[in-house]
């Protein structure tokens, strides 16, 4: 065989080997835990305004899609999206789609009165020390993580959102399942 043909044949064999290796190793690879799209969520347990502990992985296990929205009462974009989140919750809560609000670094009593005054209807958890926000690398609010039933982060919505945006993103996740 001529050296040029041998070189081409060797390159083809190498390419096929790499492709076969990628296909077999990626199918067996475990999903890495983290805070980016495609990562398995990092679990947390926070207290709701009703005083009950809520563990994220337990909520995920009971629902087809789970949304976790980080917010604060002093944040204008957070306040602006509350009616949209309420509408989303009204429309989807009976369809095994969960929405958890995680309030950052505020006293639970303050959050409770704000939620009552603004008629927030979805469950709100408190993160008074901001520990969960730090774990999730939340540096700007509001931000919403959309998580599938396997606990994989499928979408991250940064900034204030709307019912229409949430609907389209959740419907896309449901189609993937």
N, CA and C of each residue as an Amber inpcrd file, in Angstrom:
protein
   531
   0.8330000  -1.1750000   0.0000000   0.0000000   0.0000000   0.0000000
   0.8770000   1.2360000   0.0000000   0.4360000   2.2650000  -0.6900000
   1.2030000   3.4990000  -0.7660000   1.0710000   4.2570000   0.5460000
   2.1130000   5.0140000   0.9130000   2.0860000   5.7460000   2.1830000
   0.8910000   6.7010000   2.3120000   0.4850000   7.3460000   1.2080000
  -0.6210000   8.2900000   1.2620000  -1.9330000   7.5610000   1.5940000
  -2.1600000   6.3940000   0.9660000  -3.3680000   5.6120000   1.2270000
  -3.3490000   5.0770000   2.6570000  -2.1810000   4.6800000   3.1080000
  -2.0280000   4.1680000   4.4680000  -2.3480000   5.2640000   5.4920000
  -1.9200000   6.4830000   5.2240000  -2.1820000   7.6150000   6.1030000
  -3.6860000   7.9250000   6.1540000  -4.3500000   7.9170000   4.9990000
  -5.7920000   8.1710000   4.9450000  -6.5460000   7.0600000   5.6870000
  -6.1620000   5.8170000   5.4640000  -6.7980000   4.6890000   6.1290000
  -6.6110000   4.7900000   7.6480000  -5.4270000   5.1590000   8.0780000
  -5.1530000   5.3280000   9.5100000  -6.0060000   6.4350000  10.1140000
  -6.1640000   7.5450000   9.3890000  -6.9910000   8.6550000   9.8700000
  -8.4510000   8.2250000   9.9900000  -8.9340000   7.4480000   9.0550000
 -10.3210000   6.9650000   9.0940000 -10.5250000   6.0390000  10.2890000
  -9.5910000   5.1210000  10.4900000  -9.6890000   4.2000000  11.6300000
  -9.6650000   4.9820000  12.9480000  -8.8000000   5.9720000  13.0520000
  -8.7250000   6.7980000  14.2520000 -10.0400000   7.5500000  14.4810000
 -10.6090000   8.1270000  13.4420000 -11.8730000   8.8570000  13.5470000
 -12.9970000   7.9280000  14.0110000 -13.0830000   6.7570000  13.4240000
 -14.1190000   5.7900000  13.8120000 -13.9440000   5.3890000  15.2800000
 -12.7190000   5.1580000  15.6950000 -12.4310000   4.7860000  17.0830000
 -12.8790000   5.8830000  18.0480000 -12.5630000   7.1240000  17.7350000
 -12.9550000   8.2500000  18.5890000 -14.4710000   8.3580000  18.6650000
 -15.1590000   8.2410000  17.5180000 -16.6150000   8.3410000  17.5120000
 -17.2640000   7.2240000  18.3140000 -16.7820000   5.9990000  18.1640000
 -17.3210000   4.8680000  18.9240000 -17.0790000   5.0810000  20.4150000
 -15.9080000   5.5360000  20.8020000 -15.5830000   5.7870000  22.2070000
 -16.4870000   6.8640000  22.7940000 -16.7220000   7.9370000  22.0460000
 -17.5930000   9.0170000  22.5340000 -19.0080000   8.5180000  22.7450000
 -19.5230000   7.7300000  21.8120000 -20.8950000   7.2370000  21.9250000
 -21.0520000   6.2770000  23.0940000 -20.0790000   5.4180000  23.3270000
 -20.2210000   4.4660000  24.4220000 -19.9600000   5.1080000  25.7740000
 -19.0220000   6.0380000  25.8580000 -18.7290000   6.6400000  27.1600000
 -19.7700000   7.6660000  27.5580000 -20.3490000   8.4210000  26.6150000
 -21.3450000   9.4310000  26.9810000 -22.6470000   8.7830000  27.4160000
 -22.9700000   7.6110000  26.9250000 -24.1840000   6.9270000  27.3300000
 -24.1120000   6.4330000  28.7550000 -22.9200000   6.1630000  29.2420000
 -22.7460000   5.6410000  30.5940000 -22.3650000   6.7200000  31.5850000
 -22.1030000   7.9120000  31.1180000 -21.6350000   8.9700000  32.0070000
 -22.7660000   9.4410000  32.9130000 -22.4160000   9.6890000  34.1710000
 -23.3850000  10.2310000  35.1080000 -23.4740000  11.7330000  34.9210000
 -24.6600000  12.2730000  35.1590000 -24.8550000  13.7090000  35.0340000
 -24.2210000  14.3750000  36.2460000 -23.4190000  15.3780000  35.9980000
 -22.7180000  16.1040000  37.0450000 -23.6850000  17.0100000  37.8030000
 -23.5390000  17.0550000  39.1150000 -24.3550000  17.9610000  39.9260000
 -23.7930000  19.3740000  39.7940000 -24.6790000  20.3510000  39.7420000
 -24.2310000  21.7310000  39.6330000 -25.3890000  22.6810000  39.4650000
 -25.0970000  23.8520000  38.9540000 -26.1250000  24.8940000  38.8460000
 -26.2720000  25.4150000  37.4200000 -25.8270000  24.6370000  36.4530000
 -25.9360000  25.0340000  35.0540000 -26.9230000  24.1260000  34.3380000
 -27.4160000  24.5880000  33.2040000 -28.3140000  23.7680000  32.3950000
 -27.6110000  22.4550000  32.0640000 -28.3200000  21.3520000  32.2850000
 -27.7670000  20.0220000  32.0440000 -27.2150000  19.3620000  33.2970000
 -27.0320000  20.1280000  34.3670000 -26.5420000  19.5730000  35.6340000
 -27.7000000  19.0220000  36.4600000 -27.3680000  18.0370000  37.2960000
 -28.3240000  17.5590000  38.2960000 -28.3910000  18.6260000  39.3840000
 -29.5970000  18.9430000  39.8710000 -29.7480000  20.0030000  40.8760000
 -29.0420000  19.6320000  42.1730000 -28.6400000  20.6550000  42.8790000
 -28.1000000  20.4830000  44.2110000 -29.2850000  20.5390000  45.1680000
 -29.4230000  19.5300000  45.9870000 -30.5680000  19.4500000  46.8890000
 -30.4500000  20.4810000  48.0050000 -31.5810000  20.9000000  48.5140000
 -31.6090000  21.7720000  49.6800000 -32.8990000  21.5340000  50.4430000
 -32.8860000  21.9780000  51.6930000 -34.0780000  21.9300000  52.5340000
 -34.2370000  23.2840000  53.1900000 -35.3910000  23.8980000  52.9710000
 -35.6870000  25.2050000  53.5490000 -37.0540000  25.1470000  54.2310000
 -37.3200000  26.1430000  55.0380000 -38.5940000  26.2260000  55.7380000
 -39.5620000  27.1220000  54.9710000 -40.7910000  26.6320000  54.8350000
 -41.8360000  27.4090000  54.1900000 -42.4340000  28.4020000  55.1740000
 -43.2230000  29.3170000  54.6680000 -43.8590000  30.3050000  55.5290000
 -44.8560000  29.6770000  56.4960000 -45.2740000  28.4380000  56.2030000
 -46.1670000  27.7130000  57.0990000 -45.4000000  26.9820000  58.2050000
 -44.0610000  27.1090000  58.1940000 -43.2360000  26.4730000  59.2150000
 -42.7820000  25.0650000  58.8790000 -43.2390000  24.5020000  57.7600000
 -42.8700000  23.1380000  57.3780000 -41.5900000  23.1550000  56.5540000
 -40.7850000  22.1070000  56.7650000 -39.5550000  21.9390000  55.9880000
 -39.9110000  21.3930000  54.6080000 -39.2290000  21.9040000  53.5970000
 -39.4310000  21.4480000  52.2200000 -38.0750000  21.0710000  51.6550000
 -37.9780000  19.8220000  51.1700000 -36.7450000  19.3290000  50.5550000
 -36.9520000  19.2970000  49.0390000 -36.0570000  19.9460000  48.3070000
 -36.2160000  20.0840000  46.8620000 -36.3840000  18.7350000  46.1610000
 -35.5510000  17.7580000  46.4650000 -35.6260000  16.4770000  45.7480000
 -36.9650000  15.7710000  45.9810000 -37.5950000  15.9930000  47.1350000
 -38.9120000  15.3940000  47.3810000 -39.9800000  16.0690000  46.5130000
 -39.8710000  17.3750000  46.3250000 -40.8090000  18.0890000  45.4620000
 -40.6230000  17.6240000  44.0150000 -39.3820000  17.5150000  43.5820000
 -39.0870000  17.0760000  42.2100000 -39.6610000  15.6830000  41.9550000
 -39.5080000  14.7770000  42.9200000 -39.9760000  13.3980000  42.7590000
 -41.4930000  13.3140000  42.5670000 -42.2310000  14.2850000  43.0840000
 -43.6980000  14.2660000  43.0070000 -44.2480000  14.9890000  41.7810000
 -43.3980000  15.6570000  41.0270000 -43.8720000  16.5090000  39.9390000
 -43.1560000  16.2090000  38.6300000 -43.8090000  16.5660000  37.5310000
 -43.2040000  16.3840000  36.2070000 -42.1650000  17.4580000  35.9280000
 -42.4120000  18.6710000  36.4040000 -41.4840000  19.7910000  36.2540000
 -41.5640000  20.6140000  37.5400000 -40.4170000  21.1250000  37.9850000
 -40.3670000  21.9720000  39.1750000 -39.6360000  23.2610000  38.8230000
 -40.2230000  24.3860000  39.2300000 -39.5890000  25.6850000  39.0420000
 -39.1810000  26.2150000  40.4100000 -37.9600000  26.7310000  40.4890000
 -37.4680000  27.3590000  41.7130000 -37.1100000  28.7910000  41.3540000
 -37.8390000  29.7320000  41.9610000 -37.6820000  31.1540000  41.6650000
 -37.0580000  31.8530000  42.8700000 -35.8690000  32.4210000  42.6930000
 -35.1890000  33.1790000  43.7480000 -35.6010000  34.6390000  43.6330000
 -35.9970000  35.2630000  44.7680000 -36.5170000  36.6190000  44.7480000
 -36.3680000  37.2770000  46.1170000 -36.7180000  38.5650000  46.1860000
 -36.7340000  39.3130000  47.4480000 -37.8260000  40.3780000  47.3750000
 -38.3260000  40.7860000  48.5410000 -39.4180000  41.7640000  48.5780000
 -38.9830000  43.1480000  48.1070000 -37.7120000  43.5020000  48.2820000
 -37.2060000  44.8350000  47.9350000 -36.8540000  44.9780000  46.4530000
 -36.9350000  43.9020000  45.7020000 -36.4890000  43.8570000  44.3040000
 -37.6350000  44.2250000  43.3540000 -37.5590000  45.3900000  42.6550000
 -38.6450000  45.7870000  41.7420000 -38.9730000  44.7610000  40.6480000
 -37.9870000  44.1640000  39.9570000 -38.3510000  43.1550000  38.9430000
 -39.0240000  41.9230000  39.5690000 -38.6190000  41.5940000  40.7930000
 -39.2450000  40.4580000  41.4900000 -40.7190000  40.7570000  41.7550000
 -40.9770000  41.9680000  42.2280000 -42.3550000  42.3830000  42.4950000
 -43.1740000  42.3910000  41.1970000 -42.5650000  42.8400000  40.1330000
 -43.2660000  42.9270000  38.8470000 -43.6810000  41.5470000  38.3320000
 -42.8730000  40.5170000  38.5960000 -43.2030000  39.1970000  38.0640000
 -44.1390000  38.3860000  38.9630000 -44.3970000  38.8310000  40.1740000
 -45.2570000  38.0680000  41.0880000 -46.6370000  37.7560000  40.5000000
 -47.3340000  38.7130000  39.8920000 -48.6340000  38.3670000  39.2940000
 -48.5140000  37.2960000  38.1980000 -47.4290000  37.3450000  37.4390000
 -47.2040000  36.3370000  36.3840000 -46.9630000  34.9580000  36.9960000
 -46.1880000  34.9200000  38.0740000 -45.9400000  33.6490000  38.7620000
 -47.2330000  33.1150000  39.3710000 -48.0480000  33.9950000  39.9290000
 -49.3440000  33.5700000  40.4620000 -50.2070000  32.9520000  39.3620000
 -50.2620000  33.6010000  38.1970000 -51.0510000  33.0710000  37.0760000
 -50.5030000  31.7160000  36.6280000 -49.1840000  31.6010000  36.5630000
 -48.5680000  30.3210000  36.1930000 -48.9780000  29.2380000  37.1900000
 -48.8670000  29.5450000  38.4690000 -49.1980000  28.5780000  39.5140000
 -50.6690000  28.1650000  39.4240000 -51.5570000  29.1320000  39.2190000
 -52.9830000  28.8110000  39.0780000 -53.2240000  27.8550000  37.9190000
 -52.5570000  28.1010000  36.8230000 -52.7770000  27.3170000  35.6110000
 -52.1490000  25.9270000  35.6830000 -50.9840000  25.7820000  36.3250000
 -50.2220000  24.5330000  36.2250000 -50.1270000  23.6990000  37.4940000
 -50.5030000  24.2170000  38.6370000 -50.2890000  23.4720000  39.8850000
 -51.0630000  22.1560000  39.9350000 -52.1760000  22.0520000  39.2150000
 -52.9540000  20.8110000  39.1880000 -52.4210000  19.8080000  38.1570000
 -51.3500000  20.1770000  37.4560000 -50.7880000  19.3160000  36.4140000
 -49.4350000  18.7310000  36.8120000 -49.2050000  18.5840000  38.1010000
 -47.9370000  18.0720000  38.6230000 -46.7590000  18.9240000  38.1780000
 -46.9580000  20.2250000  38.2220000 -45.8860000  21.1720000  37.9420000
 -45.7900000  22.0790000  39.1650000 -44.6370000  22.0560000  39.8140000
 -44.4640000  22.7860000  41.0690000 -43.7310000  24.1010000  40.8400000
 -44.0810000  25.0740000  41.6560000 -43.4000000  26.3600000  41.6740000
 -43.0760000  26.6830000  43.1240000 -41.7860000  26.8650000  43.4000000
 -41.3330000  27.2520000  44.7340000 -40.6640000  28.6110000  44.6400000
 -41.1020000  29.5360000  45.4610000 -40.4150000  30.8100000  45.5760000
 -39.4110000  30.7080000  46.7130000 -38.1960000  31.1330000  46.4780000
 -37.1760000  31.1400000  47.5390000 -36.8100000  32.5950000  47.7940000
 -37.2410000  33.0910000  48.9510000 -36.9570000  34.4670000  49.3280000
 -35.5670000  34.5320000  49.9330000 -34.8170000  35.5490000  49.5110000
 -33.4230000  35.6580000  49.9250000 -33.1970000  36.6830000  51.0300000
 -32.5580000  36.2370000  52.0600000 -31.9680000  37.0670000  53.1050000
 -32.9100000  38.0720000  53.7520000 -34.1430000  37.6440000  53.9790000
 -35.0880000  38.4990000  54.6870000 -35.7130000  37.7020000  55.8280000
 -36.1720000  38.4050000  56.8230000 -36.8150000  37.7690000  57.9700000
 -38.1320000  37.1240000  57.5360000 -38.3690000  35.8890000  57.9670000
 -39.6170000  35.2090000  57.5970000 -40.8800000  36.0100000  57.9250000
 -40.8900000  36.7180000  59.0540000 -42.0880000  37.5010000  59.4090000
 -42.3370000  38.6150000  58.3920000 -41.2810000  39.2410000  57.9210000
 -41.3960000  40.2930000  56.9070000 -41.9180000  39.7120000  55.5890000
 -41.3800000  38.5550000  55.2260000 -41.7920000  37.8900000  53.9820000
 -43.2570000  37.4790000  54.0770000 -43.6340000  36.9460000  55.2180000
 -45.0080000  36.4860000  55.4150000 -46.0090000  37.6310000  55.2340000
 -45.7230000  38.7830000  55.8120000 -46.6570000  39.9100000  55.6610000
 -46.6670000  40.4230000  54.2180000 -45.5170000  40.4190000  53.5510000
 -45.4470000  40.8380000  52.1440000 -46.2810000  39.9000000  51.2710000
 -46.1200000  38.5930000  51.4770000 -46.8350000  37.5820000  50.6930000
 -48.3440000  37.7330000  50.8860000 -48.7500000  37.9740000  52.1150000
 -50.1840000  38.1620000  52.3940000 -50.7060000  39.4250000  51.6990000
 -49.9730000  40.5180000  51.8470000 -50.3820000  41.8030000  51.2660000
 -50.4840000  41.7270000  49.7380000 -49.5470000  41.0380000  49.1110000
 -49.4970000  40.9530000  47.6420000 -50.1810000  39.7060000  47.0870000
 -50.8410000  38.9800000  47.9610000 -51.6310000  37.7990000  47.5770000
 -50.8390000  36.7780000  46.7550000 -49.6570000  36.4620000  47.2180000
 -48.8400000  35.4310000  46.5710000 -49.4540000  34.0810000  46.9300000
 -49.7630000  33.2670000  45.9260000 -50.4720000  32.0090000  46.1730000
 -49.5860000  30.7650000  46.0710000 -48.3980000  30.8820000  45.5260000
 -47.5120000  29.7230000  45.4150000 -46.6690000  29.5980000  46.6910000
 -46.1510000  28.3930000  46.9720000 -45.3650000  28.1920000  48.1870000
 -44.0900000  29.0440000  48.1780000 -43.8220000  29.6790000  49.3130000
 -42.6260000  30.4980000  49.4690000 -41.7900000  29.9310000  50.6050000
 -40.5250000  29.7050000  50.3010000 -39.5450000  29.2340000  51.2820000
 -38.6280000  30.3960000  51.6240000 -38.0330000  30.3480000  52.8030000
 -37.1290000  31.4360000  53.1810000 -35.6940000  30.9180000  53.2900000
 -34.7980000  31.7380000  52.7970000 -33.3510000  31.4810000  52.8440000
 -32.7140000  32.6960000  53.5220000 -32.9720000  32.8660000  54.8400000
 -32.5740000  34.0990000  55.5200000 -31.0750000  34.3930000  55.4880000
 -30.2540000  33.3680000  55.4860000 -28.8020000  33.5780000  55.4570000
 -28.2550000  33.5910000  54.0330000 -29.0860000  33.2700000  53.0510000
 -28.6440000  33.2540000  51.6610000 -27.7590000  32.0670000  51.3130000
 -27.8040000  31.0060000  52.1210000 -26.9410000  29.8450000  51.8740000
 -27.2870000  29.1260000  50.5760000 -28.5680000  28.9160000  50.3380000
 -28.9640000  28.2110000  49.1160000 -28.6600000  29.0770000  47.8950000
 -28.8960000  30.3690000  48.0080000 -28.5770000  31.2730000  46.8980000
 -27.0860000  31.2080000  46.5580000 -26.2370000  31.1340000  47.5710000
 -24.7870000  31.0170000  47.3060000 -24.4610000  29.6990000  46.6160000
 -25.0670000  28.6330000  47.0770000 -24.8350000  27.3150000  46.4690000
 -25.2570000  27.3260000  44.9990000 -26.3460000  28.0160000  44.7020000
 -26.8730000  28.0820000  43.3370000 -26.2550000  29.2060000  42.5060000
 -25.2660000  29.8790000  43.0610000 -24.5910000  30.9740000  42.3540000
 -25.5670000  32.0520000  41.8940000 -26.5080000  32.3880000  42.7620000
 -27.4830000  33.4340000  42.4540000 -26.8740000  34.7600000  42.8780000
 -26.5310000  35.5720000  41.8860000 -25.9370000  36.8850000  42.1470000
 -26.8430000  38.0240000  41.7170000 -27.8760000  37.7030000  40.9600000
 -28.8510000  38.7030000  40.5270000 -30.2210000  38.0460000  40.5930000
 -31.2110000  38.8180000  40.9970000 -32.5580000  38.2870000  41.0980000
 -33.5070000  39.1900000  40.3320000 -34.6180000  38.6430000  39.9200000
 -35.0710000  37.2660000  40.0720000 -34.3830000  36.3300000  39.0690000
 -34.3580000  35.0700000  39.4340000 -33.8720000  34.0260000  38.5430000
 -34.6890000  32.7700000  38.8320000 -35.0500000  32.0630000  37.7610000
 -35.8930000  30.8720000  37.8870000 -35.1980000  29.6800000  37.2460000
 -35.0730000  28.6040000  38.0200000 -34.5210000  27.3440000  37.5320000
 -35.6850000  26.4230000  37.1890000 -35.6520000  25.8480000  35.9910000
 -36.6870000  24.9140000  35.5540000 -36.0440000  23.5280000  35.5130000
 -36.6190000  22.6160000  36.3020000 -36.0010000  21.3160000  36.5760000
 -36.9550000  20.1970000  36.1530000 -36.4220000  19.1880000  35.4690000
 -37.2710000  18.0770000  35.0500000 -37.4260000  17.0570000  36.1840000
 -38.2110000  16.0090000  35.9320000 -38.5300000  15.0280000  36.9710000
 -37.3110000  14.1910000  37.3750000 -36.2870000  14.1690000  36.5570000
 -35.0590000  13.4490000  36.9130000 -34.1090000  14.3320000  37.7250000
 -34.5130000  15.5630000  37.9710000 -33.6810000  16.4690000  38.7650000
 -32.6070000  17.1720000  37.9550000 -32.8100000  17.2670000  36.6440000
 -31.8530000  17.9270000  35.7600000 -32.3450000  19.3460000  35.4710000
 -31.4560000  20.3240000  35.5960000 -31.7980000  21.7060000  35.2660000
 -31.9100000  21.8060000  33.7460000 -33.0940000  22.1590000  33.2630000
 -33.3360000  22.2260000  31.8250000 -33.2950000  23.6450000  31.2840000
 -33.6680000  24.6150000  32.1030000 -33.6740000  26.0100000  31.6690000
 -33.3700000  26.8900000  32.8720000 -32.7940000  28.0480000  32.6100000
 -32.6110000  29.0640000  33.6390000 -33.1000000  30.3750000  33.0290000
 -34.0620000  30.9970000  33.7140000 -34.6200000  32.2610000  33.2430000
 -34.0800000  33.3530000  34.1540000 -33.2510000  34.2140000  33.5930000
 -32.6690000  35.3100000  34.3690000 -33.4960000  36.5630000  34.1700000
 -33.7800000  37.2500000  35.2600000 -34.5920000  38.4540000  35.1980000
 -36.0670000  38.1340000  35.3330000 -36.8670000  39.1920000  35.3700000
 -38.3140000  39.0230000  35.5020000 -38.8500000  38.2560000  34.2990000
 -39.8320000  37.4100000  34.5630000 -40.3940000  36.5830000  33.5050000
 -41.8990000  36.8070000  33.4060000 -42.4850000  36.1580000  32.4170000
 -43.9260000  36.2680000  32.2010000 -44.5410000  34.8860000  32.1220000
 -45.8540000  34.8410000  32.2310000 -46.5830000  33.5920000  32.0860000
 -46.2700000  32.9480000  30.7410000 -46.2680000  33.7420000  29.6940000
 -46.0240000  33.2230000  28.3420000 -44.6390000  32.5680000  28.2250000
 -43.6230000  33.2300000  28.7620000 -42.2650000  32.6790000  28.7130000
 -42.1950000  31.3730000  29.4990000 -42.7440000  31.3680000  30.7060000
 -42.7110000  30.1530000  31.5300000 -43.4660000  29.0140000  30.8650000
 -44.6230000  29.3180000  30.2880000 -45.3900000  28.2890000  29.5860000
 -44.5730000  27.6510000  28.4750000 -43.9480000  28.4630000  27.6510000
 -43.1960000  27.9150000  26.5110000 -42.0190000  27.0750000  26.9930000
 -41.3390000  27.5180000  28.0320000 -40.1840000  26.7710000  28.5300000
 -40.6040000  25.4590000  29.2010000 -41.6800000  25.5000000  29.9670000
 -42.1590000  24.2810000  30.6220000 -42.6940000  23.2960000  29.5850000
 -43.4300000  23.7880000  28.6030000 -43.9340000  22.9060000  27.5400000
 -42.7720000  22.2480000  26.7910000 -41.6920000  22.9710000  26.5700000
 -40.5210000  22.3950000  25.8970000 -39.9190000  21.2680000  26.7380000
 -39.8510000  21.4690000  28.0540000 -39.3110000  20.4210000  28.9400000
 -40.2350000  19.2060000  28.9330000 -41.5340000  19.4340000  28.9650000
 -42.4880000  18.3200000  28.9610000 -42.3750000  17.5090000  27.6730000
 -42.1280000  18.1550000  26.5500000 -41.9830000  17.4520000  25.2680000
 -40.7310000  16.5730000  25.2480000 -39.7060000  16.9940000  25.9780000
 -38.4500000  16.2260000  26.0240000 -38.6110000  14.9330000  26.8220000
 -39.5640000  14.9070000  27.7260000 -39.6990000  13.7410000  28.6200000
 -40.3670000  12.5740000  27.9540000
